[in-house]
Coordinates of C-alpha atoms in Angstrom, one line a residue:
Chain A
X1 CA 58.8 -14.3 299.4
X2 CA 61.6 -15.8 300.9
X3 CA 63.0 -16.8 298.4
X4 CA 63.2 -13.2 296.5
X5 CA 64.7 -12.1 300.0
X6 CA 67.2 -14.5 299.5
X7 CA 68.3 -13.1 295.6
X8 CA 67.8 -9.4 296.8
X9 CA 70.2 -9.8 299.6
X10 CA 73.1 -11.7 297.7
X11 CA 72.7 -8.9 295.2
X12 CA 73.1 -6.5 297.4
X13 CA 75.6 -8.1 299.2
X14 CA 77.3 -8.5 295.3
X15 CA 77.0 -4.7 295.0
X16 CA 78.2 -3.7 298.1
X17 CA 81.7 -6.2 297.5
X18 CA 84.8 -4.2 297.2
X19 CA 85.7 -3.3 293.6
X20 CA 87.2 -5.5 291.4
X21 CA 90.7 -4.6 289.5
X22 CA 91.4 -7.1 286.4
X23 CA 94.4 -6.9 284.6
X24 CA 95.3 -8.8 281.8
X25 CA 98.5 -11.1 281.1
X26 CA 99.7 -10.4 277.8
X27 CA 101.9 -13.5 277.4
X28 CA 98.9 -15.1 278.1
X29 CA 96.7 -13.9 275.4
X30 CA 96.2 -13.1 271.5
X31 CA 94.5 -10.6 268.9
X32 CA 93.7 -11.9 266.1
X33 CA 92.2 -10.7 262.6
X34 CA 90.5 -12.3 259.6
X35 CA 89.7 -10.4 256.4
X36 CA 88.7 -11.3 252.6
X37 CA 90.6 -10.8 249.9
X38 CA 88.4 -10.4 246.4
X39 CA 88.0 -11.7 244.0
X40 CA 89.6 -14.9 244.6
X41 CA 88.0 -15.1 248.3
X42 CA 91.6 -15.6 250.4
X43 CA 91.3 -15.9 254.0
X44 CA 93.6 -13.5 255.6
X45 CA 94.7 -14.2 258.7
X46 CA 96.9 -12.5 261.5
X47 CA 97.6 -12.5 264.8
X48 CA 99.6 -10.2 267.7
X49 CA 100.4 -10.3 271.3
X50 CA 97.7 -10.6 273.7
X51 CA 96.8 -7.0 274.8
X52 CA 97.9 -5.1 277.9
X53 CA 95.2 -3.4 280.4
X54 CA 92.5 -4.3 282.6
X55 CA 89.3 -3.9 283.9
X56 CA 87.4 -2.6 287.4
X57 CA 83.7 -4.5 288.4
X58 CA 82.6 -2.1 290.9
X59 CA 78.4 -2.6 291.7
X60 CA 78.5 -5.1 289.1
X61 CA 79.7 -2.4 286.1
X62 CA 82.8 -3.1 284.2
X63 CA 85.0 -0.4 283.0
X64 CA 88.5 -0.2 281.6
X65 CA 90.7 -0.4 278.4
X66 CA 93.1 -2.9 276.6
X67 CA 95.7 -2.1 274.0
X68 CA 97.8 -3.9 271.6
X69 CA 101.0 -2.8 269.3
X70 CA 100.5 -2.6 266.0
X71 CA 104.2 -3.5 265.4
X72 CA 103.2 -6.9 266.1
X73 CA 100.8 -7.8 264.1
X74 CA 101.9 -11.3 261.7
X75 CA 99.9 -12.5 258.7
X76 CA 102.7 -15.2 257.7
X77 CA 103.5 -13.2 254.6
X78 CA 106.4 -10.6 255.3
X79 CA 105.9 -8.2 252.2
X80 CA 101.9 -8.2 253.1
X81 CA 103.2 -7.5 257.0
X82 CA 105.1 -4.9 255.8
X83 CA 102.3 -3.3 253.5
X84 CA 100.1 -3.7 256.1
X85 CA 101.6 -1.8 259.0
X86 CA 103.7 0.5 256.8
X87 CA 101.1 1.8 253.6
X88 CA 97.9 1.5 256.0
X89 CA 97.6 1.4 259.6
X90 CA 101.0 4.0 259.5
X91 CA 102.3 2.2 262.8
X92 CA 104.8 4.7 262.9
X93 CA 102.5 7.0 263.1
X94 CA 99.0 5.2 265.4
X95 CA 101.3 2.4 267.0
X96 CA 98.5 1.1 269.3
X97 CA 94.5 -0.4 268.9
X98 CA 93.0 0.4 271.9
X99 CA 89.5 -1.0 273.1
X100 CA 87.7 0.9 275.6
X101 CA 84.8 -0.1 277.7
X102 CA 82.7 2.7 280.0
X103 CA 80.4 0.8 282.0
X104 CA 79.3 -2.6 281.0
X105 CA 76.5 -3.8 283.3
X106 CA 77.4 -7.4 283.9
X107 CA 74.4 -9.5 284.8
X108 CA 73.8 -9.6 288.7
X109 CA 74.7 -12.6 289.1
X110 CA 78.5 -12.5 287.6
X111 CA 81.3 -12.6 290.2
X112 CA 85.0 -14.1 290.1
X113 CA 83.9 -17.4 291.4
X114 CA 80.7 -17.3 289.0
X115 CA 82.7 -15.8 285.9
X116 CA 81.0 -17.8 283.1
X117 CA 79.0 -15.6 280.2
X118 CA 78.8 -16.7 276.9
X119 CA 77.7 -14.5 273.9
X120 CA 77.5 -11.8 276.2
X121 CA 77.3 -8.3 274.0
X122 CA 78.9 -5.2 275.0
X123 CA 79.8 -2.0 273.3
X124 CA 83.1 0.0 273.5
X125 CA 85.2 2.8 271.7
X126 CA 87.9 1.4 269.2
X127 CA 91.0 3.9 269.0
X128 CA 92.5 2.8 265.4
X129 CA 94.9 4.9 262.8
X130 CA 94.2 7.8 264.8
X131 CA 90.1 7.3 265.2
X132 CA 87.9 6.8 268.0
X133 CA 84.8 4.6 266.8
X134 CA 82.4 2.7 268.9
X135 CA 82.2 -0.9 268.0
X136 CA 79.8 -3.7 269.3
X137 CA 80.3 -7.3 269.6
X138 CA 80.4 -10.4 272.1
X139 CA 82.3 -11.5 275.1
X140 CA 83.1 -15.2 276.5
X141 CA 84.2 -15.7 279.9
X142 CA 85.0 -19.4 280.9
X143 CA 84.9 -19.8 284.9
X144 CA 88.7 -19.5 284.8
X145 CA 88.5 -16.2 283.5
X146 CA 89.6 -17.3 279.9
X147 CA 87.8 -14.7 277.7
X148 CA 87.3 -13.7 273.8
X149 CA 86.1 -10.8 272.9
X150 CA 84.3 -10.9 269.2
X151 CA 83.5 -7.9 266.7
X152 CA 83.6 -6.3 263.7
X153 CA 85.0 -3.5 261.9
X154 CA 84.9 -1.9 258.7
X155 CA 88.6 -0.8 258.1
X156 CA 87.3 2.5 256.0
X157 CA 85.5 3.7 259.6
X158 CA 88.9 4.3 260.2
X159 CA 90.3 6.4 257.1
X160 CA 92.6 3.1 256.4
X161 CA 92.8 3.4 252.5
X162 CA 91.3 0.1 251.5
X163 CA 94.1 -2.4 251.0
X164 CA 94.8 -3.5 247.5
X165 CA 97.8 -5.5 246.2
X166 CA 98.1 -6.8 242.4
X167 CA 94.7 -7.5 241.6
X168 CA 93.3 -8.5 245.4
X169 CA 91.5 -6.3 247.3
X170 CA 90.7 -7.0 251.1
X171 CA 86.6 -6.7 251.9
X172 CA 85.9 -4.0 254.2
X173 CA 84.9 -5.7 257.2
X174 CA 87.5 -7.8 259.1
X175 CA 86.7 -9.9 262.1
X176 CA 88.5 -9.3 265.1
X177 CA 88.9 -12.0 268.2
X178 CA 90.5 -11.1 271.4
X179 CA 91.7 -13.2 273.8
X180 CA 93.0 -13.2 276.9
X181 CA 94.0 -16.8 278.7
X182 CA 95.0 -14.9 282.2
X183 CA 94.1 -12.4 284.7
X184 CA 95.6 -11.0 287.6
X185 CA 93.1 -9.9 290.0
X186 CA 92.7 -8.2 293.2
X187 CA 89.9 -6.4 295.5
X188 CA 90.1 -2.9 296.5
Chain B
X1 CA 109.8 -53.3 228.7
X2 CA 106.3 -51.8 227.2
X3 CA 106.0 -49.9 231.1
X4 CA 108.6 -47.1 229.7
X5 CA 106.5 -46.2 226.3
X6 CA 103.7 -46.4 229.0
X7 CA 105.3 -43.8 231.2
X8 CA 106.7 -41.5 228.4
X9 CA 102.8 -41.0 227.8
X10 CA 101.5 -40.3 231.3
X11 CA 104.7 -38.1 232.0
X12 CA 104.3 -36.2 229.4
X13 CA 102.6 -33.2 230.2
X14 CA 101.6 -31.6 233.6
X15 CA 100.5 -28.3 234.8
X16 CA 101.4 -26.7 238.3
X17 CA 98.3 -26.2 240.7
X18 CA 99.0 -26.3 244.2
X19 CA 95.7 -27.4 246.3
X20 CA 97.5 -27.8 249.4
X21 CA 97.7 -24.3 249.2
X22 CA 94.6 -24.7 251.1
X23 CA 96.8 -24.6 254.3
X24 CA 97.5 -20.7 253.8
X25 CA 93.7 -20.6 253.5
X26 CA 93.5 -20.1 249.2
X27 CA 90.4 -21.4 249.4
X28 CA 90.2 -21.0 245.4
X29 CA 92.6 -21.5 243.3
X30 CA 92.1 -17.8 241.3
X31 CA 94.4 -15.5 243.6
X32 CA 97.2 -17.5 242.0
X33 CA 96.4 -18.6 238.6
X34 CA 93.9 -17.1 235.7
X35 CA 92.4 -20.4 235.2
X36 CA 89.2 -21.1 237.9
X37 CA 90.8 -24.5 238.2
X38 CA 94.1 -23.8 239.1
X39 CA 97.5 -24.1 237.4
X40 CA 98.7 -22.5 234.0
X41 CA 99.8 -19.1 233.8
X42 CA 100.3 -17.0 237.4
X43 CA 98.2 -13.5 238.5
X44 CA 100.9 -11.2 239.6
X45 CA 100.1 -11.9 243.3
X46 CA 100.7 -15.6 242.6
X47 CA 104.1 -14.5 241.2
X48 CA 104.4 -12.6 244.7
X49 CA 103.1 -15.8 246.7
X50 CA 105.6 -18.3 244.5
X51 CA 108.2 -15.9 246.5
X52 CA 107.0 -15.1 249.7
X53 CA 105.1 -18.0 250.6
X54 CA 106.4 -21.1 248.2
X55 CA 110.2 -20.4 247.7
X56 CA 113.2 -21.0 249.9
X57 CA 114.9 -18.3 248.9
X58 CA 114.3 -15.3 246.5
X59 CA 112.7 -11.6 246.5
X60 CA 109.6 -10.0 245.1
X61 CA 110.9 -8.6 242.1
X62 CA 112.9 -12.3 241.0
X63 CA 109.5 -13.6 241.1
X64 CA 108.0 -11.8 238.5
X65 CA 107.8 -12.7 234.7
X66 CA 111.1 -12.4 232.8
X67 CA 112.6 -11.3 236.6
X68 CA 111.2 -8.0 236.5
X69 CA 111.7 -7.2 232.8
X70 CA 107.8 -7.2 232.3
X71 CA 106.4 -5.5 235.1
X72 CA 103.3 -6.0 235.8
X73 CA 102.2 -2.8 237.9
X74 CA 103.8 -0.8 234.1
X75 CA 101.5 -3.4 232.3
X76 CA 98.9 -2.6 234.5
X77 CA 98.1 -6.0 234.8
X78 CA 96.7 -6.9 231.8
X79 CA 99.3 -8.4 230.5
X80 CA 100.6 -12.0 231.6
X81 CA 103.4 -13.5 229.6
X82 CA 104.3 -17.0 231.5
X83 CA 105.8 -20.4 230.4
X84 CA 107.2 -24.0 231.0
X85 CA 110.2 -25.6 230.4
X86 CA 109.6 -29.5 232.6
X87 CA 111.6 -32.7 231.5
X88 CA 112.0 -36.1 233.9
X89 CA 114.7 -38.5 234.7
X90 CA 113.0 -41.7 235.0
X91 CA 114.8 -44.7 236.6
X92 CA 113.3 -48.3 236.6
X93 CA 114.7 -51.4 238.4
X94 CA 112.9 -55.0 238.1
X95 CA 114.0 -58.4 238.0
X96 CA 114.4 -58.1 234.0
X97 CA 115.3 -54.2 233.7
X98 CA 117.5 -51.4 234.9
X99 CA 117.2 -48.2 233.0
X100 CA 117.3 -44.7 233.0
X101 CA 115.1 -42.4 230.9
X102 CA 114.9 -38.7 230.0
X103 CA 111.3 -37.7 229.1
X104 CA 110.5 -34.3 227.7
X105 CA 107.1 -33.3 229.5
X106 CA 106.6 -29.5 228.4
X107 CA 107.7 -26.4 226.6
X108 CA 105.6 -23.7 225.7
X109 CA 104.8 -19.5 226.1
X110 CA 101.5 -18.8 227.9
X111 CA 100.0 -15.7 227.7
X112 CA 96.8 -13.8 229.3
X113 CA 95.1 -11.1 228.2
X114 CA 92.6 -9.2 230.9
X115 CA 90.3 -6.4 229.6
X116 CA 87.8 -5.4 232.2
X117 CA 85.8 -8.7 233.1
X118 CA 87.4 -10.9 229.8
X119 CA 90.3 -12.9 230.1
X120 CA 91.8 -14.4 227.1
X121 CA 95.0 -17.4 227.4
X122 CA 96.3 -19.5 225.2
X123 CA 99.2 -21.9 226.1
X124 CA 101.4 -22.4 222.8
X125 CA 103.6 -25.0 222.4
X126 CA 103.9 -29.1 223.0
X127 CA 107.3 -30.6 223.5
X128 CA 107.2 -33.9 221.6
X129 CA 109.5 -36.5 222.4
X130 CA 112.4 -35.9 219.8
X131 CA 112.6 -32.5 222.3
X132 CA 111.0 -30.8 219.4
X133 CA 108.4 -27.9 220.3
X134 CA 104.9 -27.8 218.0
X135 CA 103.9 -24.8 217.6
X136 CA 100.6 -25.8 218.9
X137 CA 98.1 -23.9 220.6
X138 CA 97.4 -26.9 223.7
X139 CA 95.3 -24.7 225.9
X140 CA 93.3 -21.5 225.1
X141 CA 90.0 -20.2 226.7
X142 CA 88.3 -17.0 226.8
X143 CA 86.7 -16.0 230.2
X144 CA 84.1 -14.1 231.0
X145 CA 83.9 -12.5 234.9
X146 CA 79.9 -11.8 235.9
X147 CA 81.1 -11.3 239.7
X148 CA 84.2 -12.0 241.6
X149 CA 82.5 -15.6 242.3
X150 CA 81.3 -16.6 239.2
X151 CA 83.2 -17.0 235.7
X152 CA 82.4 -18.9 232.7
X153 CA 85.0 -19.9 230.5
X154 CA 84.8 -21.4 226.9
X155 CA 87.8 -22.4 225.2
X156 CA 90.0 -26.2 225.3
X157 CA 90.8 -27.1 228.8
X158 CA 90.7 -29.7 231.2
X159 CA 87.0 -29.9 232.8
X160 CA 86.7 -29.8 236.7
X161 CA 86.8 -33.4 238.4
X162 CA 88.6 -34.1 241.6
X163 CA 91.7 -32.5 242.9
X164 CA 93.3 -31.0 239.8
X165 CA 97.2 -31.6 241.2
X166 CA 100.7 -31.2 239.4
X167 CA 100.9 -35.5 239.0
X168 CA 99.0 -35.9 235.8
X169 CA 100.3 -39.2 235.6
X170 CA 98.8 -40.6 238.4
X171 CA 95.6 -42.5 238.2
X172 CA 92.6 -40.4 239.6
X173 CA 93.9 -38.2 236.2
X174 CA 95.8 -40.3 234.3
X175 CA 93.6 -43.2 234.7
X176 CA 90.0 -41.2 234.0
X177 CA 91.3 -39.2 230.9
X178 CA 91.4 -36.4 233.0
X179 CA 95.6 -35.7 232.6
X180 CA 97.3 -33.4 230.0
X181 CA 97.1 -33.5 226.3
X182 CA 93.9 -34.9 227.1
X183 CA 92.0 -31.1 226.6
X184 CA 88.6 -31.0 225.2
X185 CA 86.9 -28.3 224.0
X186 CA 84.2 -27.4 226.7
X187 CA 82.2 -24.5 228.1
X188 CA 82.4 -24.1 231.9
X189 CA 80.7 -22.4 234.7
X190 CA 82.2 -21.9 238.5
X191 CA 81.0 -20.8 241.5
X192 CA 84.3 -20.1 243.5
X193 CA 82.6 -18.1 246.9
X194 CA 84.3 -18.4 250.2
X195 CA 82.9 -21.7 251.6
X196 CA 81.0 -23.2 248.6
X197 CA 82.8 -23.9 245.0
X198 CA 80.5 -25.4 242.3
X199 CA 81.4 -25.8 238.7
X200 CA 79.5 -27.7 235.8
X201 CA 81.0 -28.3 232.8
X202 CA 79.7 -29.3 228.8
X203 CA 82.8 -30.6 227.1
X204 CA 83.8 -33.1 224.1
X205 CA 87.1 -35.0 223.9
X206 CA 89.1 -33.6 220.6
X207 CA 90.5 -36.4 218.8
X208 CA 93.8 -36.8 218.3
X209 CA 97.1 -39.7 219.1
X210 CA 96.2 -40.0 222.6
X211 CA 92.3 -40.1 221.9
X212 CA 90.3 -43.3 220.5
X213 CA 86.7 -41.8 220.5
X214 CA 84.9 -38.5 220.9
X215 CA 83.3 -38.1 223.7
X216 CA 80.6 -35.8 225.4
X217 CA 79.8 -35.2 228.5
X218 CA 78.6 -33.3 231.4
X219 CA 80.3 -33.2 234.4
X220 CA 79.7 -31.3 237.8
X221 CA 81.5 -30.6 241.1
X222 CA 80.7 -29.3 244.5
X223 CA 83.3 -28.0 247.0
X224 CA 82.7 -27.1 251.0
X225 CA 85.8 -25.2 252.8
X226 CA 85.9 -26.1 256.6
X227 CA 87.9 -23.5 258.6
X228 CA 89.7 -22.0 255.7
X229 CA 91.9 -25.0 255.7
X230 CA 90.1 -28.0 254.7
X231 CA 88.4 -28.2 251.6
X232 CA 86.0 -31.2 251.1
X233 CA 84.3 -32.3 247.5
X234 CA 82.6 -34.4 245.2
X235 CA 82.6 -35.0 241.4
X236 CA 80.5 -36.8 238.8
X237 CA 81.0 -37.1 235.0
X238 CA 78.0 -38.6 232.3
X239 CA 80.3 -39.2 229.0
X240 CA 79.0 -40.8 226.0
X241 CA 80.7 -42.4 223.2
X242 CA 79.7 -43.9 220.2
X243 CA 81.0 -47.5 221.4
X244 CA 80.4 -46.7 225.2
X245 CA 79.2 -44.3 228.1
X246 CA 80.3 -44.4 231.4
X247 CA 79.9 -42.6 234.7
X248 CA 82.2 -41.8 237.1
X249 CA 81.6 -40.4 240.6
X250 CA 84.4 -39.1 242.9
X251 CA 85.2 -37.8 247.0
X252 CA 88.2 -35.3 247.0
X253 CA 89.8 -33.4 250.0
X254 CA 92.6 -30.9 250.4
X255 CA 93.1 -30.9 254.1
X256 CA 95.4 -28.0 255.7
X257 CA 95.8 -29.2 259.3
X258 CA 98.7 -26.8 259.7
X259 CA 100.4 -24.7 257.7
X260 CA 103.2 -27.4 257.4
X261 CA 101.1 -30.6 257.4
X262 CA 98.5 -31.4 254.6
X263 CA 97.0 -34.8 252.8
X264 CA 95.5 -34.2 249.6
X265 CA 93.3 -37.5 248.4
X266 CA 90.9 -38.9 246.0
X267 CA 88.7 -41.7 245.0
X268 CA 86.4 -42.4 242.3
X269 CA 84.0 -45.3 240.8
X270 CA 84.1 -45.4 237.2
X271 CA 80.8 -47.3 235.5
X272 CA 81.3 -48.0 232.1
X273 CA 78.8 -49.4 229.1
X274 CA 80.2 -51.2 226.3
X275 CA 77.0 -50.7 224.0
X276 CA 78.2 -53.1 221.0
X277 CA 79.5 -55.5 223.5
X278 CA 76.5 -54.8 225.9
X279 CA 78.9 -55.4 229.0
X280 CA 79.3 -52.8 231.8
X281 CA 82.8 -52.5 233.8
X282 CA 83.2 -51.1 237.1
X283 CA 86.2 -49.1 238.4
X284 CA 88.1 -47.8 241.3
X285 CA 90.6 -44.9 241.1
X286 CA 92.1 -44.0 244.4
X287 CA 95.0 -41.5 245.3
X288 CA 96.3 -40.2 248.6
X289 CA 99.3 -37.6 249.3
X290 CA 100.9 -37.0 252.6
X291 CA 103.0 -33.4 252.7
X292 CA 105.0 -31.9 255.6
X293 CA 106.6 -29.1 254.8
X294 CA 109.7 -29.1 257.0
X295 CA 111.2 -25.6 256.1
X296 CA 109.8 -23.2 253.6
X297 CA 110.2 -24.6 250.0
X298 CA 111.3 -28.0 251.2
X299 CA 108.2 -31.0 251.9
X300 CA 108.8 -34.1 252.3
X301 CA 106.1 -36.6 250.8
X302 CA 104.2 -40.2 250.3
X303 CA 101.9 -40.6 247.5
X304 CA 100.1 -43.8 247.3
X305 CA 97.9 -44.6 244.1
X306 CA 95.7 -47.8 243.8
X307 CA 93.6 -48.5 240.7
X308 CA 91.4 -51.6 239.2
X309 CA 89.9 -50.6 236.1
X310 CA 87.8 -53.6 236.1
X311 CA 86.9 -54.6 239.8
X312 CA 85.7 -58.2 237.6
X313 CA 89.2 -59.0 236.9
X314 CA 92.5 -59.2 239.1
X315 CA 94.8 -58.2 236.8
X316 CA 93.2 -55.0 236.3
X317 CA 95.0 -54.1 239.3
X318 CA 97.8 -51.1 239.9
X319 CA 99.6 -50.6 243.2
X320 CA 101.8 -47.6 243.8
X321 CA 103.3 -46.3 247.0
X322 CA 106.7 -44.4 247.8
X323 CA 108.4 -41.6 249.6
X324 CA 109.3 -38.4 248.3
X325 CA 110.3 -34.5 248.4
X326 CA 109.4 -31.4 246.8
X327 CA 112.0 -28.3 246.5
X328 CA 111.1 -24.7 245.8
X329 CA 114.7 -23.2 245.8
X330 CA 113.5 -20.0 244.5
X331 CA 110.9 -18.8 242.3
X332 CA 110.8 -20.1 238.9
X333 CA 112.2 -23.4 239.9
X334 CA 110.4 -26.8 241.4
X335 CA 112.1 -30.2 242.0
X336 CA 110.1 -33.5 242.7
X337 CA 111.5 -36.2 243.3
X338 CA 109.7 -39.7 243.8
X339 CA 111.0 -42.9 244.9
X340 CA 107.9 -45.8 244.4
X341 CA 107.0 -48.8 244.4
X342 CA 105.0 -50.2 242.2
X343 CA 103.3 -53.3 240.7
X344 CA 101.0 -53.4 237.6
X345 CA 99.0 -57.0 237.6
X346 CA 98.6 -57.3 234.0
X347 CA 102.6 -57.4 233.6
X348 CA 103.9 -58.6 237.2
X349 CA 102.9 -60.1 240.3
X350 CA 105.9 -58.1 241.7
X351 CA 106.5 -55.2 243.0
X352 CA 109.1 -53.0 240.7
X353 CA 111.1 -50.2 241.5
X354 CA 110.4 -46.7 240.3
X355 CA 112.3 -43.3 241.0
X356 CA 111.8 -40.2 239.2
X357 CA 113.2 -36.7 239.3
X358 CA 111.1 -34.0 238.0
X359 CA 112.9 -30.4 237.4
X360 CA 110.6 -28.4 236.2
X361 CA 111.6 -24.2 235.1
X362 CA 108.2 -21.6 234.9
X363 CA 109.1 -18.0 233.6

């Protein structure tokens, strides 16, 4: 009994904390892609600048959004860049990805100085070439905040024309890692 | 003396196929070439890659065949019209020799046909050493696509077996029967999926100068990619001969650890029956390549080749190390160049000097 005291207070106590304001450092971080391209099965990789944004924990519910440019995206090839940004995603035109997350229940016992979750799903809205889709994946959070957010997307949820270039054409769904190596933080 | 006529032979033919392309994650060789194997004529997006991703310098529309004059996207693709012009400056140094030797490797028009899921290619034309062309039809299969990971090709080819690299002369290929002029006419099936590769191959040797006996056989070979950048294998080959079978077994890797760094190496034991003789001969066929490339189109290299076709005698023995450098300048062109060491027992106990300089001009 005194025991289950104990875990109700600290939750409580948990809850009642101040909210929590996390924003990311981009410098400090990396989006990254990896799609197929049939029939020839070529690993297409790319990466951009960490994304800008943060989060607020208030009662143990995370809420917030990141975003990225498009711009700079960089799959080592330049002509396949340039397709890429100029033919489908139309940076011109949708020069952002941004990720959106409305109230992600962390588990009760999740605080700065106990920041560790591994394979943790969430859900969130992914704004891309002008659509708003909801996307699910995972998180990893190491105790010094280092995190990677996993998922998947299938590039026509987006009205992005399928990409095809002399005879290889990228598989639908492309994996997507985010990751973010530093956080500012503060209490409010 | 007898090393040069040696050489002239295993120099005289090679194909391009790049597996430390593996370190740009081409985890199969088919986004670049027609043939599942690698090398021979380019797709058009390996004609884009030999530009943006293999040349120094260049643009898109140099790298296509005839520089633009056949365009693929007007062919709609099915279409390929390729071809080699390679020769070699070969420079020896030994206690008893100095010379310098120009060696005709290859000439020759390569074409591929794709309708739907066939694919037809013939390779026409072998460069003999009076710097004559044949008109010879060395290479030709027809190809059949059942999915975009699994193709079966009939035709006269090189089977599958270990790391099927540009150096046909050295002695994982050259050593093993597996280098060019050296095509048999086979029927082959590959598996080329995104971490697994398997391909099995029926085949018989087709007699000719460079061919003693006809041989069959069956050979097989398994491929696993780890992280898109390191592909690990093995091979094994059941031939039989009138006079002899053999069996040869092989490890391969094609390791990517950057996109600048990559080793590419081989080994194989060779068993092989003498059935009029009734004697069996063990063999060891090893090969390692160190690459850095240091600025696009430009790698430096060290290749290092050991071989004992008969681990019973001592003087079955070949050593082979040295530095080197490959050179992309711009599409359409390759330079290697390859200073070595070398000793063969069975003619020195020494160490000789070796240097060649490969220029090589694909259309």
């Amino acid at each position: 009994m005194k025991k289950l005291i104990f875990v109700m207070t600290n939750i409580w106590m948990f809850h009642a904390q101040a909210a929590l304001e996390i924003k990311s450092v981009p410098t400090q971080g990396k989006i990254q892609f990896e799609a197929v391209g049939r029939p020839s099965m070529v690993k297409i990789k790319g990466h951009a600048e960490g994304p800008e944004g943060g989060f607020t924990v208030n009662k143990g519910i995370m809420s917030g959004e990141m975003k990225f440019a498009l711009s700079t995206l960089d799959t080592g090839i330049d002509l396949r860049n340039d397709h890429m940004k100029e033919k489908y995603l139309e940076v011109a035109k949708f020069p952002h990805a941004k990720l959106t997350v409305k109230e992600l229940q962390l588990p009760p016992t999740w605080s700065l100085q106990n920041a560790n979750l591994k394979n943790f799903p969430f859900k969130g809205t992914l704004q891309l070439h002008g659509v708003e889709k909801e996307i699910s994946g995972v998180i990893n959070v190491s105790e010094k905040l280092k995190t990677e957010a996993q998922f998947e997307i299938k590039i026509s949820d987006f009205k992005i024309d399928i990409p095809s270039y002399l005879g290889i054409t990228v598989a639908d769904t492309v994996k997507v890692q985010v990751s973010v190596n530093e956080f500012s933080t503060q209490e409010k | 003396m007898k090393i040069v006529p040696l050489l002239i032979l295993l120099f005289s033919l090679k194909v391009h196929a790049y597996p430390e392309m593996i370190r740009h994650h081409y985890v199969n060789c088919t986004a670049c070439h027609f043939s599942p194997s690698g090398g021979g004529v380019l797709t058009p997006y390996g004609r884009t890659i030999s530009y943006e991703v293999l040349s120094t310098w260049g643009s898109e529309k140099e790298a296509r065949p005839l520089y633009g004059a056949l365009d693929n996207e007007k062919l709609n693709q099915w279409l390929q019209v390729g071809g080699d012009i390679r020769a070699l400056q070969l420079h020896h140094d030994s206690k008893t020799v100095v010379e310098g030797r120009t060696i005709p490797m290859q000439a020759g028009l390569e074409f591929a046909v794709t309708i739907g899921k066939w694919t037809a290619d013939l390779f026409f034309g072998k460069l003999d050493k009076d710097w004559k062309v044949q008109p010879v039809g060395t290479r030709f299969y027809l190809m059949y696509q059942f999915l975009d990971e699994l193709t079966v090709r009939v035709g006269r080819f090189i089977p599958v077996f270990g790391l099927n690299i540009p150096q046909h002369s050295v002695v994982t290929r050259s050593g093993l029967g597996f280098n060019q002029g050296m095509e048999r006419d086979a029927i082959e099936g590959m598996w080329a999926g995104e971490k697994w590769n398997f391909a099995m191959t029926a085949s018989q040797s087709v007699r000719g100068s460079t061919v003693g006996e006809i041989e069959q056989a069956v050979s097989t070979q398994l491929n696993y990619t780890i992280a898109d950048s390191y592909r690990v294998g093995a091979s094994y080959w059941l031939g039989a001969g009138d006079t002899q079978h053999r069996q040869v077994m092989g490890l391969h890797g094609a390791l990517g650890f950057t996109e600048k760094l990559y080793v590419l190496a081989e080994a194989n034991y060779q068993t092989k029956d003498n059935l009029q003789a009734k004697t069996t001969v063990d063999g060891l066929y090893q090969f390692a390549k160190l690459g850095y490339e240091f600025y696009r189109g430009i790698h430096v290299q060290f290749v290092q080749e050991y071989s004992q076709s008969d681990l019973g005698n001592g003087k079955a023995k070949f050593e082979s190390y040295g530095p080197g450098f490959l050179f992309y300048p711009r599409p359409h062109f390759e330079f290697e160049g390859l200073y070595t060491k070398k000793k063969m027992s069975i003619m020195s106990d020494d160490f000789e000097d070796y240097a060649y300089l490969m220029v090589h001009y694909y259309f």
